[in-house]
Amino acid sequence: MAMPKALLALGAAVGLVLTASGCSSTPSSSASDQVTLRWAMSADSQAEVDVWKHLADMVHEKNPNITVNFESTAFQSYYDKLNTQAASNTLPCIAGLQAQRVPDVGKLFKDLKPLYEKDTSFSLSNYEESITKGLSQNGKQLAVPYDLGPYVLYYNKNMFDAAGIPAPKPGWTKEEFLAAAKALTKDGKYGYVADGTPDMWLPYVLSIGGDYLKDGKPDLTNDKAVEGFSFVTGLATKEKVAPAVPATGTANWPADQFRNGNAAMYIDGPWQLINAKKSVDFTVGLATVPAFDGKSVTTMSGTGFGVTATCDHPEEAWKAISVIIGKDAQEYIAKAGRGFPAYSDAQQLWYSAASVDGAKEAIDAALKTVNVYETAPKWNQLSALLQQYAVEAFSGSKSPRDVLSQVQQQVSQ
């Protein structure tokens, strides 16, 4: 007997494999709503990748019909890759978004409010307000944060102990910092390391009372910005307590110099603690950026996860995100030391798991005066140009003012 046309059509429909930009629906013998989602995030070590893959597994455990495939890219090229994927309509469904990148790539993300307002188990108020605001744009919540934190000073406690220098404490002064850096610079090792990345020198601009934006646009050539940048480059060219930056402008070079024991101090965020602790053979400590005339002001950052504008399965993507930034995941991230949790109730776990000298004191002190680190369009380009051209300022072949003027001119075009 011939099979009815309706049944033939139904059979053909069930056999289809639906593939969409950033996510795919995978058929199952028991269900037709199996969905596979791509999730992109920056990662600069296998330790970070392992954390994210564990969270992807957590999504599947709680939502058996959803499978999340994690894709990692080094931080330096992550946002350029997002733009390239957007141009080719190959964006993943879920992507990481740093607050400082919202002006540049915020348009690639959906507003999450319509999704989480239907989710009675979720409340945005459980997350630190400063970073939830940083991940919003024009009234739209583009991502929900998983971490935040002020940029702080990492130091090698073993090197301080060997030199007979007291470990830095919150509120330590520029003079104490310079004295320590000079005493630690010997036998081919340096007291400090930095490069032209804004995160590395903006705290010094802010601590002397300067700024880097004017009317919502980059303002790198004002006197205070030049003074702060000159102080950092001068640690290499004048004080000789920091190495010159390699001509290649290698990503994460300062962090690598610190972890390899070649430099005693550098600036980074709490999210780098997992990489530092798992890749060094010395004791890591945290302190605040040195104070200038009693004032220490640092920047802060934070990252969350959002649903991209071209995702064909936003409901499932939100379910995945709600697990990735949920209480259990935040507690796992805290215990792993991956980042200082944006979920308020998990923060104490991070301090306990971190077990790092001065961590709580440094972060608490930094948060009291922290600058929220607003950025402007083209900030990704600005950061890349600074990392590239600052090589000349750290070598002394070009003045700090000229380098900042060159970058200012290019991002203003």
C-alpha atoms as a printed R data frame, in Angstrom:
    type eleno elety resid chain resno      x      y      z
1   ATOM     1    CA   MET     A     1  0.000  0.000  0.000
2   ATOM     2    CA   ALA     A     2  1.358  3.463 -0.904
3   ATOM     3    CA   MET     A     3  2.384  5.697  1.987
4   ATOM     4    CA   PRO     A     4  0.255  8.874  2.247
5   ATOM     5    CA   LYS     A     5  1.999 12.042  1.033
6   ATOM     6    CA   ALA     A     6  1.566 13.685  4.428
7   ATOM     7    CA   LEU     A     7  3.515 10.916  6.122
8   ATOM     8    CA   LEU     A     8  6.213 11.094  3.471
9   ATOM     9    CA   ALA     A     9  6.559 14.804  4.068
10  ATOM    10    CA   LEU     A    10  6.686 14.286  7.832
11  ATOM    11    CA   GLY     A    11  9.406 11.676  7.480
12  ATOM    12    CA   ALA     A    12 11.471 13.995  5.327
13  ATOM    13    CA   ALA     A    13 11.088 16.816  7.820
14  ATOM    14    CA   VAL     A    14 12.205 14.677 10.751
15  ATOM    15    CA   GLY     A    15 15.303 13.641  8.794
16  ATOM    16    CA   LEU     A    16 16.474 17.175  8.196
17  ATOM    17    CA   VAL     A    17 19.562 18.475  9.945
18  ATOM    18    CA   LEU     A    18 19.102 22.164 10.529
19  ATOM    19    CA   THR     A    19 22.246 24.237 10.396
20  ATOM    20    CA   ALA     A    20 22.266 27.925 11.198
21  ATOM    21    CA   SER     A    21 24.851 30.605 11.737
22  ATOM    22    CA   GLY     A    22 26.395 29.997 15.132
23  ATOM    23    CA   CYS     A    23 24.153 27.082 16.126
24  ATOM    24    CA   SER     A    24 22.766 23.853 14.763
25  ATOM    25    CA   SER     A    25 19.897 21.587 15.625
26  ATOM    26    CA   THR     A    26 20.905 17.966 15.928
27  ATOM    27    CA   PRO     A    27 18.197 15.303 15.402
28  ATOM    28    CA   SER     A    28 17.707 12.549 17.952
29  ATOM    29    CA   SER     A    29 15.772  9.333 17.931
30  ATOM    30    CA   SER     A    30 13.986 10.457 21.093
31  ATOM    31    CA   ALA     A    31 13.503 14.163 20.521
32  ATOM    32    CA   SER     A    32 13.383 16.648 17.688
33  ATOM    33    CA   ASP     A    33 14.491 19.671 19.764
34  ATOM    34    CA   GLN     A    34 18.150 18.769 20.203
35  ATOM    35    CA   VAL     A    35 20.225 21.934 19.696
36  ATOM    36    CA   THR     A    36 23.964 22.400 19.356
37  ATOM    37    CA   LEU     A    37 25.253 25.891 20.118
38  ATOM    38    CA   ARG     A    38 28.648 27.386 19.414
39  ATOM    39    CA   TRP     A    39 30.136 29.422 22.268
40  ATOM    40    CA   ALA     A    40 33.128 31.712 21.658
41  ATOM    41    CA   MET     A    41 35.352 33.226 24.318
42  ATOM    42    CA   SER     A    42 38.934 34.398 24.620
43  ATOM    43    CA   ALA     A    43 41.398 32.140 26.396
44  ATOM    44    CA   ASP     A    44 45.153 32.434 26.741
45  ATOM    45    CA   SER     A    45 45.918 29.141 28.459
46  ATOM    46    CA   GLN     A    46 44.744 25.552 28.590
47  ATOM    47    CA   ALA     A    47 43.707 26.144 32.208
48  ATOM    48    CA   GLU     A    48 41.179 28.729 31.014
49  ATOM    49    CA   VAL     A    49 39.933 26.480 28.212
50  ATOM    50    CA   ASP     A    50 39.378 23.677 30.712
51  ATOM    51    CA   VAL     A    51 37.219 25.940 32.892
52  ATOM    52    CA   TRP     A    52 35.020 27.001 29.975
53  ATOM    53    CA   LYS     A    53 34.620 23.454 28.702
54  ATOM    54    CA   HIS     A    54 33.544 22.365 32.172
55  ATOM    55    CA   LEU     A    55 30.834 25.039 32.131
56  ATOM    56    CA   ALA     A    56 29.721 23.865 28.691
57  ATOM    57    CA   ASP     A    57 29.326 20.386 30.168
58  ATOM    58    CA   MET     A    58 27.275 21.866 33.008
59  ATOM    59    CA   VAL     A    59 24.857 23.292 30.445
60  ATOM    60    CA   HIS     A    60 24.261 19.853 28.928
61  ATOM    61    CA   GLU     A    61 23.833 18.258 32.350
62  ATOM    62    CA   LYS     A    62 21.071 20.706 33.240
63  ATOM    63    CA   ASN     A    63 19.580 20.876 29.734
64  ATOM    64    CA   PRO     A    64 20.097 17.496 28.018
65  ATOM    65    CA   ASN     A    65 18.663 18.827 24.758
66  ATOM    66    CA   ILE     A    66 21.383 21.513 24.527
67  ATOM    67    CA   THR     A    67 24.986 20.804 23.584
68  ATOM    68    CA   VAL     A    68 27.501 23.653 23.751
69  ATOM    69    CA   ASN     A    69 30.693 23.500 21.703
70  ATOM    70    CA   PHE     A    70 33.333 25.851 23.065
71  ATOM    71    CA   GLU     A    71 35.645 27.787 20.733
72  ATOM    72    CA   SER     A    72 38.636 29.718 22.095
73  ATOM    73    CA   THR     A    73 40.685 32.539 20.611
74  ATOM    74    CA   ALA     A    74 43.597 34.427 22.144
75  ATOM    75    CA   PHE     A    75 42.410 37.664 23.711
76  ATOM    76    CA   GLN     A    76 44.509 39.852 21.422
77  ATOM    77    CA   SER     A    77 42.630 38.701 18.313
78  ATOM    78    CA   TYR     A    78 39.282 37.693 19.819
79  ATOM    79    CA   TYR     A    79 37.297 40.850 18.989
80  ATOM    80    CA   ASP     A    80 38.764 41.164 15.512
81  ATOM    81    CA   LYS     A    81 37.627 37.602 14.917
82  ATOM    82    CA   LEU     A    82 34.095 38.423 16.102
83  ATOM    83    CA   ASN     A    83 33.902 41.236 13.551
84  ATOM    84    CA   THR     A    84 35.218 38.941 10.818
85  ATOM    85    CA   GLN     A    85 32.638 36.299 11.713
86  ATOM    86    CA   ALA     A    86 29.878 38.908 11.696
87  ATOM    87    CA   ALA     A    87 30.900 39.994  8.195
88  ATOM    88    CA   SER     A    88 30.763 36.400  6.970
89  ATOM    89    CA   ASN     A    89 27.576 35.551  8.887
90  ATOM    90    CA   THR     A    90 29.345 32.880 10.926
91  ATOM    91    CA   LEU     A    91 28.992 34.277 14.429
92  ATOM    92    CA   PRO     A    92 28.597 31.762 17.243
93  ATOM    93    CA   CYS     A    93 25.300 31.860 19.124
94  ATOM    94    CA   ILE     A    94 26.958 32.715 22.449
95  ATOM    95    CA   ALA     A    95 29.944 35.017 22.789
96  ATOM    96    CA   GLY     A    96 31.981 36.690 25.491
97  ATOM    97    CA   LEU     A    97 31.781 40.479 25.710
98  ATOM    98    CA   GLN     A    98 34.125 42.670 27.727
99  ATOM    99    CA   ALA     A    99 32.643 45.936 28.991
100 ATOM   100    CA   GLN     A   100 35.403 47.977 27.312
101 ATOM   101    CA   ARG     A   101 34.479 46.498 23.916
102 ATOM   102    CA   VAL     A   102 30.785 47.404 24.031
103 ATOM   103    CA   PRO     A   103 31.223 50.600 21.961
104 ATOM   104    CA   ASP     A   104 32.929 48.585 19.194
105 ATOM   105    CA   VAL     A   105 31.054 45.274 19.061
106 ATOM   106    CA   GLY     A   106 27.876 45.837 21.075
107 ATOM   107    CA   LYS     A   107 25.884 45.903 17.849
108 ATOM   108    CA   LEU     A   108 26.669 42.217 17.351
109 ATOM   109    CA   PHE     A   109 24.567 41.209 20.385
110 ATOM   110    CA   LYS     A   110 20.860 40.875 21.125
111 ATOM   111    CA   ASP     A   111 19.130 42.566 24.048
112 ATOM   112    CA   LEU     A   112 18.859 39.918 26.766
113 ATOM   113    CA   LYS     A   113 16.051 41.622 28.680
114 ATOM   114    CA   PRO     A   114 13.196 39.976 26.717
115 ATOM   115    CA   LEU     A   115 14.826 36.609 27.430
116 ATOM   116    CA   TYR     A   116 15.678 36.859 31.115
117 ATOM   117    CA   GLU     A   117 12.521 38.732 32.083
118 ATOM   118    CA   LYS     A   118 10.617 35.520 31.281
119 ATOM   119    CA   ASP     A   119 13.021 33.485 33.427
120 ATOM   120    CA   THR     A   120 11.686 33.494 37.002
121 ATOM   121    CA   SER     A   121 14.853 31.802 38.306
122 ATOM   122    CA   PHE     A   122 17.080 34.702 37.213
123 ATOM   123    CA   SER     A   123 17.627 38.111 38.813
124 ATOM   124    CA   LEU     A   124 20.102 40.650 37.457
125 ATOM   125    CA   SER     A   125 20.294 42.179 40.940
126 ATOM   126    CA   ASN     A   126 22.416 39.211 42.065
127 ATOM   127    CA   TYR     A   127 25.294 40.619 39.998
128 ATOM   128    CA   GLU     A   128 27.459 43.661 40.712
129 ATOM   129    CA   GLU     A   129 25.679 46.698 39.339
130 ATOM   130    CA   SER     A   130 28.824 48.439 38.102
131 ATOM   131    CA   ILE     A   131 29.578 45.691 35.597
132 ATOM   132    CA   THR     A   132 25.980 44.970 34.551
133 ATOM   133    CA   LYS     A   133 25.773 48.645 33.568
134 ATOM   134    CA   GLY     A   134 29.065 48.343 31.741
135 ATOM   135    CA   LEU     A   135 27.621 45.537 29.623
136 ATOM   136    CA   SER     A   136 24.572 47.559 28.585
137 ATOM   137    CA   GLN     A   137 24.115 50.022 25.758
138 ATOM   138    CA   ASN     A   138 21.227 52.359 24.991
139 ATOM   139    CA   GLY     A   139 18.996 50.624 27.528
140 ATOM   140    CA   LYS     A   140 19.790 47.143 26.221
141 ATOM   141    CA   GLN     A   141 21.442 44.482 28.372
142 ATOM   142    CA   LEU     A   142 23.874 42.930 25.907
143 ATOM   143    CA   ALA     A   143 25.480 40.446 28.290
144 ATOM   144    CA   VAL     A   144 25.277 39.180 31.853
145 ATOM   145    CA   PRO     A   145 28.638 39.292 33.645
146 ATOM   146    CA   TYR     A   146 30.562 36.378 35.016
147 ATOM   147    CA   ASP     A   147 33.456 38.421 36.428
148 ATOM   148    CA   LEU     A   148 34.713 41.870 37.247
149 ATOM   149    CA   GLY     A   149 37.650 43.303 39.031
150 ATOM   150    CA   PRO     A   150 40.057 46.185 39.354
151 ATOM   151    CA   TYR     A   151 43.476 46.059 37.769
152 ATOM   152    CA   VAL     A   152 45.948 45.407 40.569
153 ATOM   153    CA   LEU     A   153 49.661 44.949 40.999
154 ATOM   154    CA   TYR     A   154 50.902 41.346 40.860
155 ATOM   155    CA   TYR     A   155 54.205 40.743 42.615
156 ATOM   156    CA   ASN     A   156 56.676 37.891 43.024
157 ATOM   157    CA   LYS     A   157 56.914 37.410 46.780
158 ATOM   158    CA   ASN     A   158 60.003 35.227 46.500
159 ATOM   159    CA   MET     A   159 61.934 38.009 44.775
160 ATOM   160    CA   PHE     A   160 60.868 40.528 47.423
161 ATOM   161    CA   ASP     A   161 61.893 38.164 50.214
162 ATOM   162    CA   ALA     A   162 65.255 37.399 48.607
163 ATOM   163    CA   ALA     A   163 65.989 41.126 48.292
164 ATOM   164    CA   GLY     A   164 64.947 41.759 51.892
165 ATOM   165    CA   ILE     A   165 62.192 44.144 50.785
166 ATOM   166    CA   PRO     A   166 58.825 44.300 52.587
167 ATOM   167    CA   ALA     A   167 55.935 43.095 50.424
168 ATOM   168    CA   PRO     A   168 53.876 45.968 48.996
169 ATOM   169    CA   LYS     A   169 50.684 46.894 50.814
170 ATOM   170    CA   PRO     A   170 47.604 48.897 49.745
171 ATOM   171    CA   GLY     A   171 48.481 52.568 49.831
172 ATOM   172    CA   TRP     A   172 52.190 52.128 49.206
173 ATOM   173    CA   THR     A   173 53.706 55.159 47.539
174 ATOM   174    CA   LYS     A   174 55.353 55.926 44.232
175 ATOM   175    CA   GLU     A   175 58.627 56.426 46.097
176 ATOM   176    CA   GLU     A   176 58.364 53.023 47.789
177 ATOM   177    CA   PHE     A   177 57.502 51.432 44.452
178 ATOM   178    CA   LEU     A   178 60.539 52.957 42.717
179 ATOM   179    CA   ALA     A   179 62.859 51.986 45.554
180 ATOM   180    CA   ALA     A   180 61.598 48.393 45.415
181 ATOM   181    CA   ALA     A   181 61.829 48.233 41.610
182 ATOM   182    CA   LYS     A   182 65.450 49.437 41.718
183 ATOM   183    CA   ALA     A   183 66.440 46.969 44.427
184 ATOM   184    CA   LEU     A   184 64.801 44.112 42.503
185 ATOM   185    CA   THR     A   185 66.529 44.953 39.226
186 ATOM   186    CA   LYS     A   186 69.696 42.865 39.167
187 ATOM   187    CA   ASP     A   187 71.248 39.731 37.697
188 ATOM   188    CA   GLY     A   188 69.300 40.120 34.454
189 ATOM   189    CA   LYS     A   189 65.972 40.420 36.257
190 ATOM   190    CA   TYR     A   190 63.780 43.510 36.397
191 ATOM   191    CA   GLY     A   191 61.671 45.075 39.097
192 ATOM   192    CA   TYR     A   192 58.750 45.824 36.785
193 ATOM   193    CA   VAL     A   193 57.392 45.101 33.332
194 ATOM   194    CA   ALA     A   194 54.770 46.785 31.139
195 ATOM   195    CA   ASP     A   195 53.892 47.490 27.530
196 ATOM   196    CA   GLY     A   196 51.737 50.020 25.704
197 ATOM   197    CA   THR     A   197 48.394 48.326 26.350
198 ATOM   198    CA   PRO     A   198 46.117 50.947 27.980
199 ATOM   199    CA   ASP     A   199 45.447 48.691 30.967
200 ATOM   200    CA   MET     A   200 49.157 48.846 31.800
201 ATOM   201    CA   TRP     A   201 49.510 52.616 32.114
202 ATOM   202    CA   LEU     A   202 46.089 54.273 32.503
203 ATOM   203    CA   PRO     A   203 46.099 53.651 36.292
204 ATOM   204    CA   TYR     A   204 49.130 55.948 36.497
205 ATOM   205    CA   VAL     A   205 47.304 58.638 34.515
206 ATOM   206    CA   LEU     A   206 44.287 58.399 36.807
207 ATOM   207    CA   SER     A   207 46.419 58.370 39.962
208 ATOM   208    CA   ILE     A   208 47.981 61.725 39.076
209 ATOM   209    CA   GLY     A   209 44.535 63.186 38.461
210 ATOM   210    CA   GLY     A   210 44.418 62.804 34.691
211 ATOM   211    CA   ASP     A   211 41.926 61.382 32.223
212 ATOM   212    CA   TYR     A   212 41.993 59.740 28.810
213 ATOM   213    CA   LEU     A   213 38.571 60.672 27.396
214 ATOM   214    CA   LYS     A   214 37.008 64.012 26.530
215 ATOM   215    CA   ASP     A   215 33.417 64.348 25.371
216 ATOM   216    CA   GLY     A   216 33.249 60.584 24.892
217 ATOM   217    CA   LYS     A   217 36.301 60.445 22.620
218 ATOM   218    CA   PRO     A   218 39.916 59.370 23.236
219 ATOM   219    CA   ASP     A   219 42.063 62.204 24.560
220 ATOM   220    CA   LEU     A   220 45.565 60.814 24.748
221 ATOM   221    CA   THR     A   221 47.564 63.995 24.232
222 ATOM   222    CA   ASN     A   222 46.497 66.041 27.252
223 ATOM   223    CA   ASP     A   223 49.364 66.808 29.628
224 ATOM   224    CA   LYS     A   224 48.287 64.411 32.380
225 ATOM   225    CA   ALA     A   225 47.846 61.505 29.955
226 ATOM   226    CA   VAL     A   226 51.318 62.149 28.552
227 ATOM   227    CA   GLU     A   227 52.775 62.447 32.065
228 ATOM   228    CA   GLY     A   228 51.295 59.131 33.191
229 ATOM   229    CA   PHE     A   229 52.389 57.316 30.044
230 ATOM   230    CA   SER     A   230 55.859 58.878 30.316
231 ATOM   231    CA   PHE     A   231 56.196 57.632 33.892
232 ATOM   232    CA   VAL     A   232 55.637 54.034 32.761
233 ATOM   233    CA   THR     A   233 57.864 54.203 29.673
234 ATOM   234    CA   GLY     A   234 60.466 55.967 31.786
235 ATOM   235    CA   LEU     A   235 60.727 52.890 33.986
236 ATOM   236    CA   ALA     A   236 62.491 51.336 30.986
237 ATOM   237    CA   THR     A   237 64.271 54.319 29.428
238 ATOM   238    CA   LYS     A   238 65.167 56.396 32.499
239 ATOM   239    CA   GLU     A   239 65.009 54.313 35.656
240 ATOM   240    CA   LYS     A   240 66.164 51.104 33.913
241 ATOM   241    CA   VAL     A   241 63.942 48.972 36.166
242 ATOM   242    CA   ALA     A   242 61.841 47.561 33.307
243 ATOM   243    CA   PRO     A   243 62.858 45.882 30.043
244 ATOM   244    CA   ALA     A   244 62.294 47.421 26.632
245 ATOM   245    CA   VAL     A   245 59.263 45.983 24.851
246 ATOM   246    CA   PRO     A   246 60.121 43.588 21.980
247 ATOM   247    CA   ALA     A   247 59.609 45.000 18.506
248 ATOM   248    CA   THR     A   248 57.041 42.327 17.729
249 ATOM   249    CA   GLY     A   249 54.678 43.688 20.394
250 ATOM   250    CA   THR     A   250 53.912 40.141 21.529
251 ATOM   251    CA   ALA     A   251 50.539 39.620 23.196
252 ATOM   252    CA   ASN     A   252 50.689 38.922 26.942
253 ATOM   253    CA   TRP     A   253 54.405 39.622 26.948
254 ATOM   254    CA   PRO     A   254 54.384 41.389 30.365
255 ATOM   255    CA   ALA     A   255 52.451 38.498 31.921
256 ATOM   256    CA   ASP     A   256 54.907 36.012 30.423
257 ATOM   257    CA   GLN     A   257 57.879 37.963 31.781
258 ATOM   258    CA   PHE     A   258 56.316 37.942 35.239
259 ATOM   259    CA   ARG     A   259 55.416 34.250 35.165
260 ATOM   260    CA   ASN     A   260 58.867 33.311 33.904
261 ATOM   261    CA   GLY     A   261 60.449 35.082 36.865
262 ATOM   262    CA   ASN     A   262 62.087 37.770 34.728
263 ATOM   263    CA   ALA     A   263 60.180 40.671 36.326
264 ATOM   264    CA   ALA     A   264 58.996 41.105 39.898
265 ATOM   265    CA   MET     A   265 55.861 43.209 39.304
266 ATOM   266    CA   TYR     A   266 53.246 43.978 36.680
267 ATOM   267    CA   ILE     A   267 49.611 45.090 36.406
268 ATOM   268    CA   ASP     A   268 46.749 42.735 35.565
269 ATOM   269    CA   GLY     A   269 43.234 41.757 36.609
270 ATOM   270    CA   PRO     A   270 42.088 39.095 39.096
271 ATOM   271    CA   TRP     A   271 41.015 36.880 36.183
272 ATOM   272    CA   GLN     A   272 44.668 36.162 35.418
273 ATOM   273    CA   LEU     A   273 45.249 34.545 38.780
274 ATOM   274    CA   ILE     A   274 44.448 31.044 37.494
275 ATOM   275    CA   ASN     A   275 47.119 31.389 34.809
276 ATOM   276    CA   ALA     A   276 49.667 32.843 37.226
277 ATOM   277    CA   LYS     A   277 49.248 30.262 39.979
278 ATOM   278    CA   LYS     A   278 49.287 27.270 37.632
279 ATOM   279    CA   SER     A   279 52.337 28.338 35.671
280 ATOM   280    CA   VAL     A   280 54.807 29.706 38.227
281 ATOM   281    CA   ASP     A   281 57.096 28.171 40.808
282 ATOM   282    CA   PHE     A   282 56.981 31.139 43.192
283 ATOM   283    CA   THR     A   283 54.455 32.725 45.544
284 ATOM   284    CA   VAL     A   284 52.213 35.348 43.949
285 ATOM   285    CA   GLY     A   285 50.998 38.395 45.865
286 ATOM   286    CA   LEU     A   286 48.589 41.205 45.008
287 ATOM   287    CA   ALA     A   287 48.751 44.888 45.959
288 ATOM   288    CA   THR     A   288 47.387 48.198 44.736
289 ATOM   289    CA   VAL     A   289 48.953 50.408 42.108
290 ATOM   290    CA   PRO     A   290 51.360 52.805 43.895
291 ATOM   291    CA   ALA     A   291 49.876 56.051 45.183
292 ATOM   292    CA   PHE     A   292 50.906 59.443 43.826
293 ATOM   293    CA   ASP     A   293 50.587 62.108 46.518
294 ATOM   294    CA   GLY     A   294 48.320 59.766 48.468
295 ATOM   295    CA   LYS     A   295 46.104 58.887 45.500
296 ATOM   296    CA   SER     A   296 45.897 55.447 43.883
297 ATOM   297    CA   VAL     A   297 43.255 55.013 41.198
298 ATOM   298    CA   THR     A   298 43.021 52.017 38.927
299 ATOM   299    CA   THR     A   299 40.735 50.919 36.131
300 ATOM   300    CA   MET     A   300 38.358 47.991 36.249
301 ATOM   301    CA   SER     A   301 37.084 45.522 33.747
302 ATOM   302    CA   GLY     A   302 34.648 42.686 33.489
303 ATOM   303    CA   THR     A   303 33.243 40.273 30.956
304 ATOM   304    CA   GLY     A   304 29.921 38.588 30.403
305 ATOM   305    CA   PHE     A   305 28.168 36.395 27.908
306 ATOM   306    CA   GLY     A   306 25.481 37.361 25.443
307 ATOM   307    CA   VAL     A   307 23.439 36.036 22.545
308 ATOM   308    CA   THR     A   308 24.638 37.219 19.156
309 ATOM   309    CA   ALA     A   309 22.311 39.059 16.812
310 ATOM   310    CA   THR     A   310 22.245 36.284 14.185
311 ATOM   311    CA   CYS     A   311 21.617 33.383 16.567
312 ATOM   312    CA   ASP     A   312 18.642 31.302 15.419
313 ATOM   313    CA   HIS     A   313 18.101 29.727 18.838
314 ATOM   314    CA   PRO     A   314 18.053 32.639 21.312
315 ATOM   315    CA   GLU     A   315 15.836 30.863 23.851
316 ATOM   316    CA   GLU     A   316 18.200 27.895 24.064
317 ATOM   317    CA   ALA     A   317 21.195 30.218 24.058
318 ATOM   318    CA   TRP     A   318 19.765 32.081 27.051
319 ATOM   319    CA   LYS     A   319 19.197 28.786 28.869
320 ATOM   320    CA   ALA     A   320 22.857 27.972 28.285
321 ATOM   321    CA   ILE     A   321 24.014 31.404 29.461
322 ATOM   322    CA   SER     A   322 21.843 31.204 32.570
323 ATOM   323    CA   VAL     A   323 23.817 28.107 33.555
324 ATOM   324    CA   ILE     A   324 27.214 29.547 32.553
325 ATOM   325    CA   ILE     A   325 26.709 32.644 34.742
326 ATOM   326    CA   GLY     A   326 24.483 30.936 37.314
327 ATOM   327    CA   LYS     A   327 25.229 30.359 40.997
328 ATOM   328    CA   ASP     A   328 26.797 26.903 40.601
329 ATOM   329    CA   ALA     A   329 29.006 28.018 37.725
330 ATOM   330    CA   GLN     A   330 30.040 31.199 39.512
331 ATOM   331    CA   GLU     A   331 31.045 29.182 42.558
332 ATOM   332    CA   TYR     A   332 33.021 26.816 40.316
333 ATOM   333    CA   ILE     A   333 34.780 29.790 38.642
334 ATOM   334    CA   ALA     A   334 35.539 31.271 42.062
335 ATOM   335    CA   LYS     A   335 37.051 28.020 43.345
336 ATOM   336    CA   ALA     A   336 39.085 27.650 40.147
337 ATOM   337    CA   GLY     A   337 40.405 31.202 40.520
338 ATOM   338    CA   ARG     A   338 39.394 32.019 36.935
339 ATOM   339    CA   GLY     A   339 37.879 35.394 37.796
340 ATOM   340    CA   PHE     A   340 36.559 37.528 40.618
341 ATOM   341    CA   PRO     A   341 32.849 36.639 40.417
342 ATOM   342    CA   ALA     A   342 30.286 39.209 39.351
343 ATOM   343    CA   TYR     A   343 27.788 37.106 41.309
344 ATOM   344    CA   SER     A   344 28.039 38.788 44.704
345 ATOM   345    CA   ASP     A   345 27.478 35.739 46.893
346 ATOM   346    CA   ALA     A   346 30.360 33.834 45.275
347 ATOM   347    CA   GLN     A   347 33.042 36.450 45.933
348 ATOM   348    CA   GLN     A   348 34.122 35.168 49.330
349 ATOM   349    CA   LEU     A   349 34.740 31.762 47.764
350 ATOM   350    CA   TRP     A   350 37.166 33.380 45.337
351 ATOM   351    CA   TYR     A   351 39.194 34.894 48.167
352 ATOM   352    CA   SER     A   352 39.324 31.555 49.987
353 ATOM   353    CA   ALA     A   353 40.288 29.626 46.861
354 ATOM   354    CA   ALA     A   354 42.800 32.223 45.697
355 ATOM   355    CA   SER     A   355 44.800 32.009 48.918
356 ATOM   356    CA   VAL     A   356 47.033 34.825 47.701
357 ATOM   357    CA   ASP     A   357 48.874 37.251 49.928
358 ATOM   358    CA   GLY     A   358 47.092 40.595 50.073
359 ATOM   359    CA   ALA     A   359 44.354 39.673 47.590
360 ATOM   360    CA   LYS     A   360 41.323 40.773 49.604
361 ATOM   361    CA   GLU     A   361 43.019 43.878 50.965
362 ATOM   362    CA   ALA     A   362 44.244 44.915 47.520
363 ATOM   363    CA   ILE     A   363 40.948 44.358 45.725
364 ATOM   364    CA   ASP     A   364 38.860 45.970 48.470
365 ATOM   365    CA   ALA     A   365 41.147 49.010 48.526
366 ATOM   366    CA   ALA     A   366 41.215 49.306 44.736
367 ATOM   367    CA   LEU     A   367 37.427 49.102 44.451
368 ATOM   368    CA   LYS     A   368 37.027 52.086 46.791
369 ATOM   369    CA   THR     A   369 38.587 54.484 44.278
370 ATOM   370    CA   VAL     A   370 38.279 52.529 41.021
371 ATOM   371    CA   ASN     A   371 37.547 54.256 37.721
372 ATOM   372    CA   VAL     A   372 34.812 52.387 35.824
373 ATOM   373    CA   TYR     A   373 36.991 52.477 32.686
374 ATOM   374    CA   GLU     A   374 34.637 53.889 30.120
375 ATOM   375    CA   THR     A   375 35.810 53.551 26.545
376 ATOM   376    CA   ALA     A   376 34.993 54.982 23.147
377 ATOM   377    CA   PRO     A   377 34.377 53.583 19.667
378 ATOM   378    CA   LYS     A   378 37.543 52.225 18.021
379 ATOM   379    CA   TRP     A   379 38.941 51.233 21.419
380 ATOM   380    CA   ASN     A   380 40.042 47.877 20.045
381 ATOM   381    CA   GLN     A   381 41.963 49.662 17.306
382 ATOM   382    CA   LEU     A   382 43.376 52.146 19.811
383 ATOM   383    CA   SER     A   383 44.632 49.347 22.059
384 ATOM   384    CA   ALA     A   384 46.298 47.546 19.159
385 ATOM   385    CA   LEU     A   385 47.971 50.732 17.923
386 ATOM   386    CA   LEU     A   386 49.265 51.580 21.391
387 ATOM   387    CA   GLN     A   387 50.736 48.129 21.791
388 ATOM   388    CA   GLN     A   388 52.372 48.472 18.385
389 ATOM   389    CA   TYR     A   389 53.734 52.012 18.556
390 ATOM   390    CA   ALA     A   390 54.612 52.108 22.258
391 ATOM   391    CA   VAL     A   391 57.577 49.870 21.454
392 ATOM   392    CA   GLU     A   392 59.373 53.031 20.319
393 ATOM   393    CA   ALA     A   393 58.548 54.888 23.531
394 ATOM   394    CA   PHE     A   394 59.847 52.004 25.672
395 ATOM   395    CA   SER     A   395 63.056 51.879 23.625
396 ATOM   396    CA   GLY     A   396 63.558 55.657 23.724
397 ATOM   397    CA   SER     A   397 63.570 56.022 19.932
398 ATOM   398    CA   LYS     A   398 60.437 58.189 20.027
399 ATOM   399    CA   SER     A   399 59.037 60.405 22.772
400 ATOM   400    CA   PRO     A   400 55.949 59.244 24.675
401 ATOM   401    CA   ARG     A   401 54.069 62.344 23.524
402 ATOM   402    CA   ASP     A   402 54.848 61.637 19.875
403 ATOM   403    CA   VAL     A   403 53.641 58.042 20.217
404 ATOM   404    CA   LEU     A   404 50.369 59.135 21.819
405 ATOM   405    CA   SER     A   405 49.911 61.827 19.151
406 ATOM   406    CA   GLN     A   406 50.418 59.240 16.407
407 ATOM   407    CA   VAL     A   407 47.773 56.936 17.890
408 ATOM   408    CA   GLN     A   408 45.391 59.824 18.596
409 ATOM   409    CA   GLN     A   409 45.625 60.946 14.985
410 ATOM   410    CA   GLN     A   410 44.885 57.501 13.588
411 ATOM   411    CA   VAL     A   411 41.848 56.764 15.763
412 ATOM   412    CA   SER     A   412 40.447 60.241 15.037
413 ATOM   413    CA   GLN     A   413 40.306 59.644 11.285
